[in-house]
Coordinates of N, CA and C in Angstrom, one line a residue:
X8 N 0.8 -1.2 0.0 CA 0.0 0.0 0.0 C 0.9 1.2 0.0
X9 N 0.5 2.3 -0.9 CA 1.1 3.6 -0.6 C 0.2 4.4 0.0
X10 N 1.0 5.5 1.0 CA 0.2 5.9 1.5 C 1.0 7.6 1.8
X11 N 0.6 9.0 1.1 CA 1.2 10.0 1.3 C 0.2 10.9 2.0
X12 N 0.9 11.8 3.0 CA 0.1 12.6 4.2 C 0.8 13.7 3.8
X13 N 0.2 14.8 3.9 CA 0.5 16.4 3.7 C 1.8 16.7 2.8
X14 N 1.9 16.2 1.9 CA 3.2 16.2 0.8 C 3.0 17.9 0.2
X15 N 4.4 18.5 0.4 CA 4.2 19.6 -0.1 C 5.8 19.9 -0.8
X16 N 5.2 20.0 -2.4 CA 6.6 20.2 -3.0 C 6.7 21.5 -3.5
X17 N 8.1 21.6 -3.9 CA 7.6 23.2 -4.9 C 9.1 23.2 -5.6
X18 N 9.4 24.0 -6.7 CA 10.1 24.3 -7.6 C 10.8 25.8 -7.1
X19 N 12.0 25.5 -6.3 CA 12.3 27.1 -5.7 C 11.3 27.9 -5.0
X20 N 11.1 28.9 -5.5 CA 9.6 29.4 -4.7 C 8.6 29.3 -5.1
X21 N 8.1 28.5 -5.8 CA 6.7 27.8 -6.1 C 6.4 26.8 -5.6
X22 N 5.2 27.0 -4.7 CA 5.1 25.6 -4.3 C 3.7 24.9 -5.3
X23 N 4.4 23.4 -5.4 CA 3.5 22.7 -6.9 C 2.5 21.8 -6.1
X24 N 2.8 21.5 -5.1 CA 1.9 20.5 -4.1 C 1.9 21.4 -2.6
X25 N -0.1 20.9 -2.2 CA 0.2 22.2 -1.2 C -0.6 21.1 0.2
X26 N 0.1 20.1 0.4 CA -0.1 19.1 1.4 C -1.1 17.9 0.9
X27 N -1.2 17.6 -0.1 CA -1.5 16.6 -0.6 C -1.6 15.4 0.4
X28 N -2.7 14.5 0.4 CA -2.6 12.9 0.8 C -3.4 12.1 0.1
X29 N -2.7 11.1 0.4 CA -3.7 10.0 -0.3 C -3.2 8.8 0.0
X30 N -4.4 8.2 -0.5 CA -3.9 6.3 -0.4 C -4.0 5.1 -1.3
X31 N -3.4 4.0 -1.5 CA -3.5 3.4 -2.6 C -3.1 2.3 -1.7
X32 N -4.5 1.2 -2.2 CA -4.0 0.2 -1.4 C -3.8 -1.4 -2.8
X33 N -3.1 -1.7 -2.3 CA -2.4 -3.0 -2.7 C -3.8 -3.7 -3.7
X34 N -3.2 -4.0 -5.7 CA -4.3 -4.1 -6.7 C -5.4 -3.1 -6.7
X35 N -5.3 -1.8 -6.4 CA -6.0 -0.5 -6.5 C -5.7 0.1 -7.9
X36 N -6.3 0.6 -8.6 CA -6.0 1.3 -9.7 C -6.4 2.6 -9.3
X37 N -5.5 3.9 -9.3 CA -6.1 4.8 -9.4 C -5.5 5.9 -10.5
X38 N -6.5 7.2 -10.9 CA -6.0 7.9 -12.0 C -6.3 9.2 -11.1
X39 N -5.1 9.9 -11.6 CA -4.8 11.6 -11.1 C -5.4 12.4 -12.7
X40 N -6.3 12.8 -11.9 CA -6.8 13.9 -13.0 C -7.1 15.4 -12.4
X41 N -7.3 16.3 -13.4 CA -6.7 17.5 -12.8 C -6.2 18.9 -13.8
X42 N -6.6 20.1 -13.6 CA -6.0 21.3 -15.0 C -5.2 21.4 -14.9
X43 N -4.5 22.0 -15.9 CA -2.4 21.9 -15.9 C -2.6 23.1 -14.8
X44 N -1.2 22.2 -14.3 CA -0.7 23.3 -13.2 C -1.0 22.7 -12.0
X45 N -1.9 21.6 -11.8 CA -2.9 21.2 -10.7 C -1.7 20.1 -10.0
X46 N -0.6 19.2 -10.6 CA 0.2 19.0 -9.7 C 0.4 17.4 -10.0
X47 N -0.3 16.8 -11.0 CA -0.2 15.7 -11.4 C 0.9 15.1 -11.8
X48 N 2.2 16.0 -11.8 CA 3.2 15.3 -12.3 C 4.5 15.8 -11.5
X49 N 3.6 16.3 -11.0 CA 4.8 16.9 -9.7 C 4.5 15.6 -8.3
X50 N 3.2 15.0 -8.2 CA 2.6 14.1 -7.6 C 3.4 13.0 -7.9
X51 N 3.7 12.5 -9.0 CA 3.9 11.3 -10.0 C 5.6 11.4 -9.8
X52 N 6.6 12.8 -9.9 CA 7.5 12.7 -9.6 C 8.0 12.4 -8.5
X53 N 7.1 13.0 -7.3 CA 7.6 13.0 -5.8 C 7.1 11.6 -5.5
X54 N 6.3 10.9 -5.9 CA 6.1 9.4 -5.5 C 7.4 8.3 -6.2
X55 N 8.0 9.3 -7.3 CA 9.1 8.2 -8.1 C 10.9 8.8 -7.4
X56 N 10.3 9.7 -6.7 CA 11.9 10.3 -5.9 C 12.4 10.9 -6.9
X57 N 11.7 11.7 -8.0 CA 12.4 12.5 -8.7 C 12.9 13.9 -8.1
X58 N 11.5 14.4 -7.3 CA 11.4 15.7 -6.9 C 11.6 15.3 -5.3
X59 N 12.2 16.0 -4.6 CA 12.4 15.8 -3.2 C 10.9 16.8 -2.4
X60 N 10.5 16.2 -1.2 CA 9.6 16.7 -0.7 C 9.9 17.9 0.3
X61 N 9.4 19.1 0.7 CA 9.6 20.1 1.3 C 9.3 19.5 3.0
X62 N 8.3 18.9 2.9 CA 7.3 18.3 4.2 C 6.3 17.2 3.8
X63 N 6.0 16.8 4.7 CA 4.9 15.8 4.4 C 5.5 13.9 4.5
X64 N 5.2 12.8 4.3 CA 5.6 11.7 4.8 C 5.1 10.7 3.6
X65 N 6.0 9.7 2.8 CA 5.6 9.4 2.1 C 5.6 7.2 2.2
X66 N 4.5 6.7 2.9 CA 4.6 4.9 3.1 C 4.7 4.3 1.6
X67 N 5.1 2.9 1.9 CA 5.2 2.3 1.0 C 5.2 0.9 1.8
X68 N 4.0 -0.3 1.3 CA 4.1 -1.3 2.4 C 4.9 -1.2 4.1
X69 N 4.3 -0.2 4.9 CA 4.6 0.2 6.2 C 6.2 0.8 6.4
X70 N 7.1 1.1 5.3 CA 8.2 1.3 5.3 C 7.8 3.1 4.7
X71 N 9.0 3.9 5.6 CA 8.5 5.4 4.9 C 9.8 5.7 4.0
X72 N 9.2 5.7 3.0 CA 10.1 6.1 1.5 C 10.5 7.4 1.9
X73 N 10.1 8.7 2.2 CA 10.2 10.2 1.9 C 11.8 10.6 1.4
X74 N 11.9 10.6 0.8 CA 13.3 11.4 0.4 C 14.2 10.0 -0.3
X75 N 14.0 9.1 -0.1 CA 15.1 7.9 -0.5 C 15.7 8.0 -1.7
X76 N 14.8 8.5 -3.0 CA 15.8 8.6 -3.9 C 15.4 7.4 -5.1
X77 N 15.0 8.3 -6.2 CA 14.5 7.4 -7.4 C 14.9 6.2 -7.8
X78 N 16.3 6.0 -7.3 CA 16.9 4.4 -8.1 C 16.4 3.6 -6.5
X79 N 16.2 4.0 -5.8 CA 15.5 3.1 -4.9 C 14.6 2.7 -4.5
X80 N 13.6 3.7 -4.7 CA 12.0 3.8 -5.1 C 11.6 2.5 -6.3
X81 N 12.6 2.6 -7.2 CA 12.8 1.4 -8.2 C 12.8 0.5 -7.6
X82 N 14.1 -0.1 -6.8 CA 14.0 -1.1 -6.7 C 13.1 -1.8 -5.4
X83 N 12.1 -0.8 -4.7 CA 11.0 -1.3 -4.1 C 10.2 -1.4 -4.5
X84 N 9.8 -1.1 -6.4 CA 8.7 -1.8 -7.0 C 7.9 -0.6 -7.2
X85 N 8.1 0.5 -6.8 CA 6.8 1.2 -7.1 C 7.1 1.9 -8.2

C-alpha cells in the first residue's frame, strides 16, 4: 500500500503541491486527473523520488520512502 500525508513540494519558490494525501492500497488502480498546473506530475514525480519533498511523509508497504531517492523507489517496486 502507498500511502502519502500532507506532501508539499515546490520548484524554488513555487510551491507545486500544497499538502496533498492519499492512499493506494495493494491491486487498486487509481488515476490523477486535474488542469495543468494542478500538480499531477509533480505528484507522480515525488512518488518516483524524482522531486524531493519540502514536508509531508511518504509509506510504501509500512516502510517510509520520503526522500530515498529514485533508483531506490525502483528497486521497491513502485
Amino acid at each position: 500500500m502507498l500511502e502519502i500525508r500532507d506532501m508539499v513540494c515546490a520548484y524554488g519558490q513555487v510551491t507545486a503541491l500544497k499538502g496533498i494525501s492519499l492512499s493506494v492500497k495493494a491491486g487498486q488502480l487509481v488515476a490523477l486527473i486535474g488542469a495543468n498546473g494542478a500538480g499531477k506530475s509533480t505528484t507522480l514525480r515525488a512518488i518516483s523520488g524524482l522531486v524531493a519533498s519540502r514536508s509531508g511523509q511518504m509509506m510504501f508497504d509500512g516502510e517510509n520512502i520520503t526522500g530515498i531517492g529514485a533508483q531506490r523507489v525502483l528497486t521497491k517496486g513502485i
